[in-house]
């Protein structure tokens, strides 16, 4: 039996009604295999971010179903969905979403503490991840004292602290200059190389080029797929192509 980390069927999310109806996501189907990196590209407003929010349980679909590691997640209660996001999904956003009043290491350890880890264990995990992303020397700095690229690397470390099976990234280089984007690009390439499962929404061709598959969206639907490597072995797939 094929095993997918994330799987969606007939996924739809609409806004408004009548002439003002917007089909943000329209009948999308997607399977992402363990260890696969899938890039999602397309023009602004085509539904990429909405799709990512649905896959991560930040929003609920109007139709369709989503399974994470075989478990259906689109019908979870708000409390159960919050727990699922905390434990099973790592998020990286364009705007970083760090807590301004917490240091880098405190931002990274926060999800582990919320998941029930001891302060000692959470701090050890956070320190290890900050070292991995090249920021051990900035552990005690507040976000306001960090560059954009450093803040994004802190956000990636935070996303990994609970070792989630799925990492979702929404325009992770969108707010960065070229040098900082290159640092984040190398980090995502390293995550892919170690077998992390990633779905990345991006306009950055360099980030897109690190994917195993590249999916193009337009008007809420998938319209094209390009296999960039042989790593997926035919396991990951999409449905609902226009």
PDB file of C-alpha atoms in Angstrom:
ATOM      1  CA  UNK A   1       0.000   0.000   0.000  1.00  0.00           C
ATOM      2  CA  UNK A   2       1.299   3.479  -0.859  1.00  0.00           C
ATOM      3  CA  UNK A   3       2.073   5.596   2.200  1.00  0.00           C
ATOM      4  CA  UNK A   4       1.614   9.340   1.994  1.00  0.00           C
ATOM      5  CA  UNK A   5       2.511  11.877   4.638  1.00  0.00           C
ATOM      6  CA  UNK A   6      -0.207  14.240   3.385  1.00  0.00           C
ATOM      7  CA  UNK A   7      -3.086  13.374   1.073  1.00  0.00           C
ATOM      8  CA  UNK A   8      -5.991  15.499  -0.167  1.00  0.00           C
ATOM      9  CA  UNK A   9      -9.037  14.610  -2.254  1.00  0.00           C
ATOM     10  CA  UNK A  10     -11.548  16.962  -3.894  1.00  0.00           C
ATOM     11  CA  UNK A  11     -10.303  19.870  -1.802  1.00  0.00           C
ATOM     12  CA  UNK A  12     -12.227  23.129  -2.242  1.00  0.00           C
ATOM     13  CA  UNK A  13     -12.335  26.466  -0.444  1.00  0.00           C
ATOM     14  CA  UNK A  14     -14.569  29.245  -1.712  1.00  0.00           C
ATOM     15  CA  UNK A  15     -15.126  32.836  -0.586  1.00  0.00           C
ATOM     16  CA  UNK A  16     -18.198  34.971  -1.193  1.00  0.00           C
ATOM     17  CA  UNK A  17     -21.245  33.954  -3.219  1.00  0.00           C
ATOM     18  CA  UNK A  18     -23.014  34.627  -6.481  1.00  0.00           C
ATOM     19  CA  UNK A  19     -21.132  36.958  -8.843  1.00  0.00           C
ATOM     20  CA  UNK A  20     -18.606  37.627  -6.059  1.00  0.00           C
ATOM     21  CA  UNK A  21     -17.743  33.941  -5.579  1.00  0.00           C
ATOM     22  CA  UNK A  22     -13.998  33.276  -5.504  1.00  0.00           C
ATOM     23  CA  UNK A  23     -12.855  29.686  -5.917  1.00  0.00           C
ATOM     24  CA  UNK A  24      -9.618  29.965  -3.963  1.00  0.00           C
ATOM     25  CA  UNK A  25      -9.061  26.197  -4.096  1.00  0.00           C
ATOM     26  CA  UNK A  26     -11.191  24.259  -6.543  1.00  0.00           C
ATOM     27  CA  UNK A  27     -11.304  20.454  -6.466  1.00  0.00           C
ATOM     28  CA  UNK A  28      -7.621  19.851  -5.748  1.00  0.00           C
ATOM     29  CA  UNK A  29      -6.158  16.403  -5.150  1.00  0.00           C
ATOM     30  CA  UNK A  30      -2.616  15.836  -3.896  1.00  0.00           C
ATOM     31  CA  UNK A  31      -0.469  13.032  -2.468  1.00  0.00           C
ATOM     32  CA  UNK A  32       2.966  13.741  -0.999  1.00  0.00           C
ATOM     33  CA  UNK A  33       5.196  10.797  -0.156  1.00  0.00           C
ATOM     34  CA  UNK A  34       7.501  10.587   2.841  1.00  0.00           C
ATOM     35  CA  UNK A  35      10.793  12.323   2.097  1.00  0.00           C
ATOM     36  CA  UNK A  36       9.419  14.169  -0.917  1.00  0.00           C
ATOM     37  CA  UNK A  37       9.700  17.911  -1.528  1.00  0.00           C
ATOM     38  CA  UNK A  38       6.840  19.415  -3.523  1.00  0.00           C
ATOM     39  CA  UNK A  39       7.008  22.989  -4.775  1.00  0.00           C
ATOM     40  CA  UNK A  40       3.791  24.863  -5.591  1.00  0.00           C
ATOM     41  CA  UNK A  41       4.059  27.826  -7.928  1.00  0.00           C
ATOM     42  CA  UNK A  42       1.692  30.121  -9.793  1.00  0.00           C
ATOM     43  CA  UNK A  43       0.618  33.763 -10.041  1.00  0.00           C
ATOM     44  CA  UNK A  44      -0.371  35.764  -6.974  1.00  0.00           C
ATOM     45  CA  UNK A  45      -3.946  35.073  -5.931  1.00  0.00           C
ATOM     46  CA  UNK A  46      -4.131  31.643  -7.552  1.00  0.00           C
ATOM     47  CA  UNK A  47      -4.797  29.838  -4.246  1.00  0.00           C
ATOM     48  CA  UNK A  48      -1.332  28.634  -3.243  1.00  0.00           C
ATOM     49  CA  UNK A  49      -1.352  30.011   0.295  1.00  0.00           C
ATOM     50  CA  UNK A  50      -4.970  28.986   0.846  1.00  0.00           C
ATOM     51  CA  UNK A  51      -4.055  25.435  -0.139  1.00  0.00           C
ATOM     52  CA  UNK A  52      -1.135  25.413   2.278  1.00  0.00           C
ATOM     53  CA  UNK A  53      -3.371  26.658   5.105  1.00  0.00           C
ATOM     54  CA  UNK A  54      -5.838  23.881   4.364  1.00  0.00           C
ATOM     55  CA  UNK A  55      -3.135  21.210   4.332  1.00  0.00           C
ATOM     56  CA  UNK A  56      -1.810  22.418   7.670  1.00  0.00           C
ATOM     57  CA  UNK A  57      -5.179  22.666   9.387  1.00  0.00           C
ATOM     58  CA  UNK A  58      -5.091  26.467   9.675  1.00  0.00           C
ATOM     59  CA  UNK A  59      -8.289  26.681   7.628  1.00  0.00           C
ATOM     60  CA  UNK A  60     -11.139  24.258   6.901  1.00  0.00           C
ATOM     61  CA  UNK A  61     -12.193  23.182   3.408  1.00  0.00           C
ATOM     62  CA  UNK A  62     -15.715  23.658   2.123  1.00  0.00           C
ATOM     63  CA  UNK A  63     -15.473  20.246   0.472  1.00  0.00           C
ATOM     64  CA  UNK A  64     -13.063  17.345   0.232  1.00  0.00           C
ATOM     65  CA  UNK A  65     -10.871  15.600   2.763  1.00  0.00           C
ATOM     66  CA  UNK A  66      -7.304  15.768   4.031  1.00  0.00           C
ATOM     67  CA  UNK A  67      -5.334  12.965   5.655  1.00  0.00           C
ATOM     68  CA  UNK A  68      -2.071  13.416   7.524  1.00  0.00           C
ATOM     69  CA  UNK A  69      -0.157  10.138   7.915  1.00  0.00           C
ATOM     70  CA  UNK A  70      -3.417   8.327   7.168  1.00  0.00           C
ATOM     71  CA  UNK A  71      -5.500  10.209   9.743  1.00  0.00           C
ATOM     72  CA  UNK A  72      -8.280  12.445   8.540  1.00  0.00           C
ATOM     73  CA  UNK A  73      -7.703  15.980   9.843  1.00  0.00           C
ATOM     74  CA  UNK A  74     -10.287  18.182   8.115  1.00  0.00           C
ATOM     75  CA  UNK A  75     -13.007  17.232  10.627  1.00  0.00           C
ATOM     76  CA  UNK A  76     -10.992  17.763  13.809  1.00  0.00           C
ATOM     77  CA  UNK A  77     -12.319  20.009  16.555  1.00  0.00           C
ATOM     78  CA  UNK A  78     -10.489  23.298  17.029  1.00  0.00           C
ATOM     79  CA  UNK A  79      -8.669  21.899  20.071  1.00  0.00           C
ATOM     80  CA  UNK A  80      -7.639  18.716  18.276  1.00  0.00           C
ATOM     81  CA  UNK A  81      -6.576  20.686  15.190  1.00  0.00           C
ATOM     82  CA  UNK A  82      -4.390  22.965  17.322  1.00  0.00           C
ATOM     83  CA  UNK A  83      -2.760  19.928  18.919  1.00  0.00           C
ATOM     84  CA  UNK A  84      -2.216  18.349  15.502  1.00  0.00           C
ATOM     85  CA  UNK A  85      -0.572  21.506  14.150  1.00  0.00           C
ATOM     86  CA  UNK A  86       1.669  21.757  17.202  1.00  0.00           C
ATOM     87  CA  UNK A  87       2.842  18.156  17.106  1.00  0.00           C
ATOM     88  CA  UNK A  88       2.639  17.084  13.463  1.00  0.00           C
ATOM     89  CA  UNK A  89       3.191  20.087  11.201  1.00  0.00           C
ATOM     90  CA  UNK A  90       5.998  22.636  11.053  1.00  0.00           C
ATOM     91  CA  UNK A  91       5.131  26.030   9.530  1.00  0.00           C
ATOM     92  CA  UNK A  92       7.470  28.586   7.975  1.00  0.00           C
ATOM     93  CA  UNK A  93       5.856  31.852   6.893  1.00  0.00           C
ATOM     94  CA  UNK A  94       7.032  34.765   4.761  1.00  0.00           C
ATOM     95  CA  UNK A  95       6.484  37.141   7.706  1.00  0.00           C
ATOM     96  CA  UNK A  96       8.374  34.881  10.182  1.00  0.00           C
ATOM     97  CA  UNK A  97       5.723  35.213  12.954  1.00  0.00           C
ATOM     98  CA  UNK A  98       8.259  35.144  15.771  1.00  0.00           C
ATOM     99  CA  UNK A  99       7.291  36.394  19.234  1.00  0.00           C
ATOM    100  CA  UNK A 100       9.019  39.764  19.554  1.00  0.00           C
ATOM    101  CA  UNK A 101       9.348  39.563  23.342  1.00  0.00           C
ATOM    102  CA  UNK A 102      11.151  36.188  23.267  1.00  0.00           C
ATOM    103  CA  UNK A 103      14.784  35.533  22.382  1.00  0.00           C
ATOM    104  CA  UNK A 104      15.695  33.314  19.440  1.00  0.00           C
ATOM    105  CA  UNK A 105      16.167  30.250  21.636  1.00  0.00           C
ATOM    106  CA  UNK A 106      12.915  30.962  23.502  1.00  0.00           C
ATOM    107  CA  UNK A 107      11.027  31.239  20.208  1.00  0.00           C
ATOM    108  CA  UNK A 108      12.418  27.903  19.057  1.00  0.00           C
ATOM    109  CA  UNK A 109      11.747  26.048  22.309  1.00  0.00           C
ATOM    110  CA  UNK A 110       8.187  27.380  22.715  1.00  0.00           C
ATOM    111  CA  UNK A 111       6.392  24.690  20.626  1.00  0.00           C
ATOM    112  CA  UNK A 112       8.294  21.961  22.504  1.00  0.00           C
ATOM    113  CA  UNK A 113       7.229  23.410  25.845  1.00  0.00           C
ATOM    114  CA  UNK A 114       3.627  23.608  24.650  1.00  0.00           C
ATOM    115  CA  UNK A 115       3.855  19.956  23.602  1.00  0.00           C
ATOM    116  CA  UNK A 116       4.854  18.960  27.128  1.00  0.00           C
ATOM    117  CA  UNK A 117       8.639  18.742  26.917  1.00  0.00           C
ATOM    118  CA  UNK A 118      10.577  19.687  30.036  1.00  0.00           C
ATOM    119  CA  UNK A 119      12.292  23.057  29.961  1.00  0.00           C
ATOM    120  CA  UNK A 120      15.675  21.326  29.926  1.00  0.00           C
ATOM    121  CA  UNK A 121      14.743  19.089  26.996  1.00  0.00           C
ATOM    122  CA  UNK A 122      13.126  21.938  25.076  1.00  0.00           C
ATOM    123  CA  UNK A 123      16.158  24.175  25.581  1.00  0.00           C
ATOM    124  CA  UNK A 124      18.522  21.406  24.468  1.00  0.00           C
ATOM    125  CA  UNK A 125      16.513  20.816  21.282  1.00  0.00           C
ATOM    126  CA  UNK A 126      16.337  24.544  20.570  1.00  0.00           C
ATOM    127  CA  UNK A 127      20.064  25.069  21.100  1.00  0.00           C
ATOM    128  CA  UNK A 128      20.885  22.146  18.809  1.00  0.00           C
ATOM    129  CA  UNK A 129      18.630  23.473  16.041  1.00  0.00           C
ATOM    130  CA  UNK A 130      19.983  27.012  16.306  1.00  0.00           C
ATOM    131  CA  UNK A 131      23.477  25.600  15.964  1.00  0.00           C
ATOM    132  CA  UNK A 132      22.350  23.657  12.934  1.00  0.00           C
ATOM    133  CA  UNK A 133      20.983  26.760  11.204  1.00  0.00           C
ATOM    134  CA  UNK A 134      24.143  28.690  12.046  1.00  0.00           C
ATOM    135  CA  UNK A 135      22.713  30.901  14.787  1.00  0.00           C
ATOM    136  CA  UNK A 136      24.114  29.510  18.029  1.00  0.00           C
ATOM    137  CA  UNK A 137      25.800  32.873  18.590  1.00  0.00           C
ATOM    138  CA  UNK A 138      22.442  34.673  18.313  1.00  0.00           C
ATOM    139  CA  UNK A 139      20.442  32.471  20.705  1.00  0.00           C
ATOM    140  CA  UNK A 140      19.965  35.235  23.255  1.00  0.00           C
ATOM    141  CA  UNK A 141      18.988  37.944  20.770  1.00  0.00           C
ATOM    142  CA  UNK A 142      15.446  39.240  20.366  1.00  0.00           C
ATOM    143  CA  UNK A 143      13.970  39.082  16.837  1.00  0.00           C
ATOM    144  CA  UNK A 144      14.337  42.845  16.466  1.00  0.00           C
ATOM    145  CA  UNK A 145      18.117  42.473  16.766  1.00  0.00           C
ATOM    146  CA  UNK A 146      18.272  39.873  13.971  1.00  0.00           C
ATOM    147  CA  UNK A 147      18.361  40.332  10.206  1.00  0.00           C
ATOM    148  CA  UNK A 148      15.526  39.056   8.042  1.00  0.00           C
ATOM    149  CA  UNK A 149      17.521  36.015   6.993  1.00  0.00           C
ATOM    150  CA  UNK A 150      18.403  35.226  10.599  1.00  0.00           C
ATOM    151  CA  UNK A 151      14.777  35.533  11.667  1.00  0.00           C
ATOM    152  CA  UNK A 152      13.745  33.151   8.922  1.00  0.00           C
ATOM    153  CA  UNK A 153      16.352  30.635  10.028  1.00  0.00           C
ATOM    154  CA  UNK A 154      15.026  30.917  13.591  1.00  0.00           C
ATOM    155  CA  UNK A 155      11.553  30.250  12.174  1.00  0.00           C
ATOM    156  CA  UNK A 156      12.802  27.133  10.400  1.00  0.00           C
ATOM    157  CA  UNK A 157      14.428  25.906  13.624  1.00  0.00           C
ATOM    158  CA  UNK A 158      11.155  26.523  15.474  1.00  0.00           C
ATOM    159  CA  UNK A 159       9.246  24.570  12.835  1.00  0.00           C
ATOM    160  CA  UNK A 160      11.534  21.576  13.388  1.00  0.00           C
ATOM    161  CA  UNK A 161      11.680  21.533  17.179  1.00  0.00           C
ATOM    162  CA  UNK A 162       8.928  18.918  17.599  1.00  0.00           C
ATOM    163  CA  UNK A 163      10.326  16.840  14.712  1.00  0.00           C
ATOM    164  CA  UNK A 164       7.075  16.989  12.686  1.00  0.00           C
ATOM    165  CA  UNK A 165       6.515  14.598   9.781  1.00  0.00           C
ATOM    166  CA  UNK A 166       5.482  17.508   7.524  1.00  0.00           C
ATOM    167  CA  UNK A 167       7.006  20.930   6.949  1.00  0.00           C
ATOM    168  CA  UNK A 168       4.934  23.594   5.159  1.00  0.00           C
ATOM    169  CA  UNK A 169       6.592  26.780   3.943  1.00  0.00           C
ATOM    170  CA  UNK A 170       4.800  29.792   2.470  1.00  0.00           C
ATOM    171  CA  UNK A 171       7.136  32.057   0.462  1.00  0.00           C
ATOM    172  CA  UNK A 172      10.082  31.436   2.833  1.00  0.00           C
ATOM    173  CA  UNK A 173      12.383  33.799   0.898  1.00  0.00           C
ATOM    174  CA  UNK A 174       9.748  36.392   0.012  1.00  0.00           C
ATOM    175  CA  UNK A 175      10.967  39.035   2.490  1.00  0.00           C
ATOM    176  CA  UNK A 176      14.702  38.391   2.106  1.00  0.00           C
ATOM    177  CA  UNK A 177      17.494  39.959   0.114  1.00  0.00           C
ATOM    178  CA  UNK A 178      19.554  37.784  -2.235  1.00  0.00           C
ATOM    179  CA  UNK A 179      22.253  36.850   0.286  1.00  0.00           C
ATOM    180  CA  UNK A 180      19.769  35.930   3.025  1.00  0.00           C
ATOM    181  CA  UNK A 181      17.632  34.019   0.526  1.00  0.00           C
ATOM    182  CA  UNK A 182      20.704  32.019  -0.480  1.00  0.00           C
ATOM    183  CA  UNK A 183      21.236  31.009   3.180  1.00  0.00           C
ATOM    184  CA  UNK A 184      17.632  29.836   3.466  1.00  0.00           C
ATOM    185  CA  UNK A 185      17.933  28.067   0.111  1.00  0.00           C
ATOM    186  CA  UNK A 186      20.892  26.056   1.390  1.00  0.00           C
ATOM    187  CA  UNK A 187      18.943  25.198   4.534  1.00  0.00           C
ATOM    188  CA  UNK A 188      15.959  23.898   2.574  1.00  0.00           C
ATOM    189  CA  UNK A 189      18.264  21.905   0.314  1.00  0.00           C
ATOM    190  CA  UNK A 190      19.783  20.308   3.429  1.00  0.00           C
ATOM    191  CA  UNK A 191      16.314  19.459   4.791  1.00  0.00           C
ATOM    192  CA  UNK A 192      15.430  17.822   1.498  1.00  0.00           C
ATOM    193  CA  UNK A 193      18.703  15.885   1.455  1.00  0.00           C
ATOM    194  CA  UNK A 194      18.031  14.425   4.896  1.00  0.00           C
ATOM    195  CA  UNK A 195      14.627  13.168   3.792  1.00  0.00           C
ATOM    196  CA  UNK A 196      12.253  15.702   5.313  1.00  0.00           C
ATOM    197  CA  UNK A 197       8.801  15.944   3.744  1.00  0.00           C
ATOM    198  CA  UNK A 198       8.178  19.480   2.525  1.00  0.00           C
ATOM    199  CA  UNK A 199       5.488  21.392   0.665  1.00  0.00           C
ATOM    200  CA  UNK A 200       6.787  24.811  -0.326  1.00  0.00           C
ATOM    201  CA  UNK A 201       4.793  27.657  -1.887  1.00  0.00           C
ATOM    202  CA  UNK A 202       7.188  30.006  -3.650  1.00  0.00           C
ATOM    203  CA  UNK A 203       7.830  32.522  -6.400  1.00  0.00           C
ATOM    204  CA  UNK A 204      11.573  31.937  -6.041  1.00  0.00           C
ATOM    205  CA  UNK A 205      12.871  29.746  -8.866  1.00  0.00           C
ATOM    206  CA  UNK A 206      15.857  28.752  -6.736  1.00  0.00           C
ATOM    207  CA  UNK A 207      13.646  27.351  -3.991  1.00  0.00           C
ATOM    208  CA  UNK A 208      11.391  25.727  -6.578  1.00  0.00           C
ATOM    209  CA  UNK A 209      14.454  24.103  -8.118  1.00  0.00           C
ATOM    210  CA  UNK A 210      15.143  22.165  -4.904  1.00  0.00           C
ATOM    211  CA  UNK A 211      11.840  20.267  -5.211  1.00  0.00           C
ATOM    212  CA  UNK A 212      11.281  16.729  -6.434  1.00  0.00           C
ATOM    213  CA  UNK A 213       8.055  17.840  -8.106  1.00  0.00           C
ATOM    214  CA  UNK A 214       6.830  21.256  -9.162  1.00  0.00           C
ATOM    215  CA  UNK A 215       3.082  21.872  -9.348  1.00  0.00           C
ATOM    216  CA  UNK A 216       1.613  24.939 -11.046  1.00  0.00           C
ATOM    217  CA  UNK A 217      -1.668  26.415  -9.797  1.00  0.00           C
ATOM    218  CA  UNK A 218      -4.008  28.756 -11.601  1.00  0.00           C
ATOM    219  CA  UNK A 219      -7.474  29.939 -10.522  1.00  0.00           C
ATOM    220  CA  UNK A 220      -7.543  27.552  -7.587  1.00  0.00           C
ATOM    221  CA  UNK A 221      -6.679  24.420  -9.555  1.00  0.00           C
ATOM    222  CA  UNK A 222      -3.593  22.417 -10.468  1.00  0.00           C
ATOM    223  CA  UNK A 223      -2.788  22.881 -14.147  1.00  0.00           C
ATOM    224  CA  UNK A 224       0.654  21.359 -14.570  1.00  0.00           C
ATOM    225  CA  UNK A 225       3.181  19.084 -12.902  1.00  0.00           C
ATOM    226  CA  UNK A 226       6.900  18.736 -13.553  1.00  0.00           C
ATOM    227  CA  UNK A 227       8.976  15.940 -12.036  1.00  0.00           C
ATOM    228  CA  UNK A 228      12.404  17.417 -11.341  1.00  0.00           C
ATOM    229  CA  UNK A 229      14.107  14.339  -9.854  1.00  0.00           C
ATOM    230  CA  UNK A 230      13.610  10.613  -9.706  1.00  0.00           C
ATOM    231  CA  UNK A 231      13.485  10.553  -5.936  1.00  0.00           C
ATOM    232  CA  UNK A 232       9.711  10.338  -5.645  1.00  0.00           C
ATOM    233  CA  UNK A 233       9.769   7.047  -7.497  1.00  0.00           C
ATOM    234  CA  UNK A 234       6.254   7.611  -8.786  1.00  0.00           C
ATOM    235  CA  UNK A 235       4.784   7.468  -5.259  1.00  0.00           C
ATOM    236  CA  UNK A 236       3.771  11.087  -4.864  1.00  0.00           C
ATOM    237  CA  UNK A 237       1.085  12.217  -7.275  1.00  0.00           C
ATOM    238  CA  UNK A 238      -1.604  14.779  -7.930  1.00  0.00           C
ATOM    239  CA  UNK A 239      -5.092  14.609  -9.308  1.00  0.00           C
ATOM    240  CA  UNK A 240      -7.540  17.149 -10.688  1.00  0.00           C
ATOM    241  CA  UNK A 241      -5.275  18.534 -13.385  1.00  0.00           C
ATOM    242  CA  UNK A 242      -7.075  20.896 -15.736  1.00  0.00           C
TER     243      UNK A 242
END
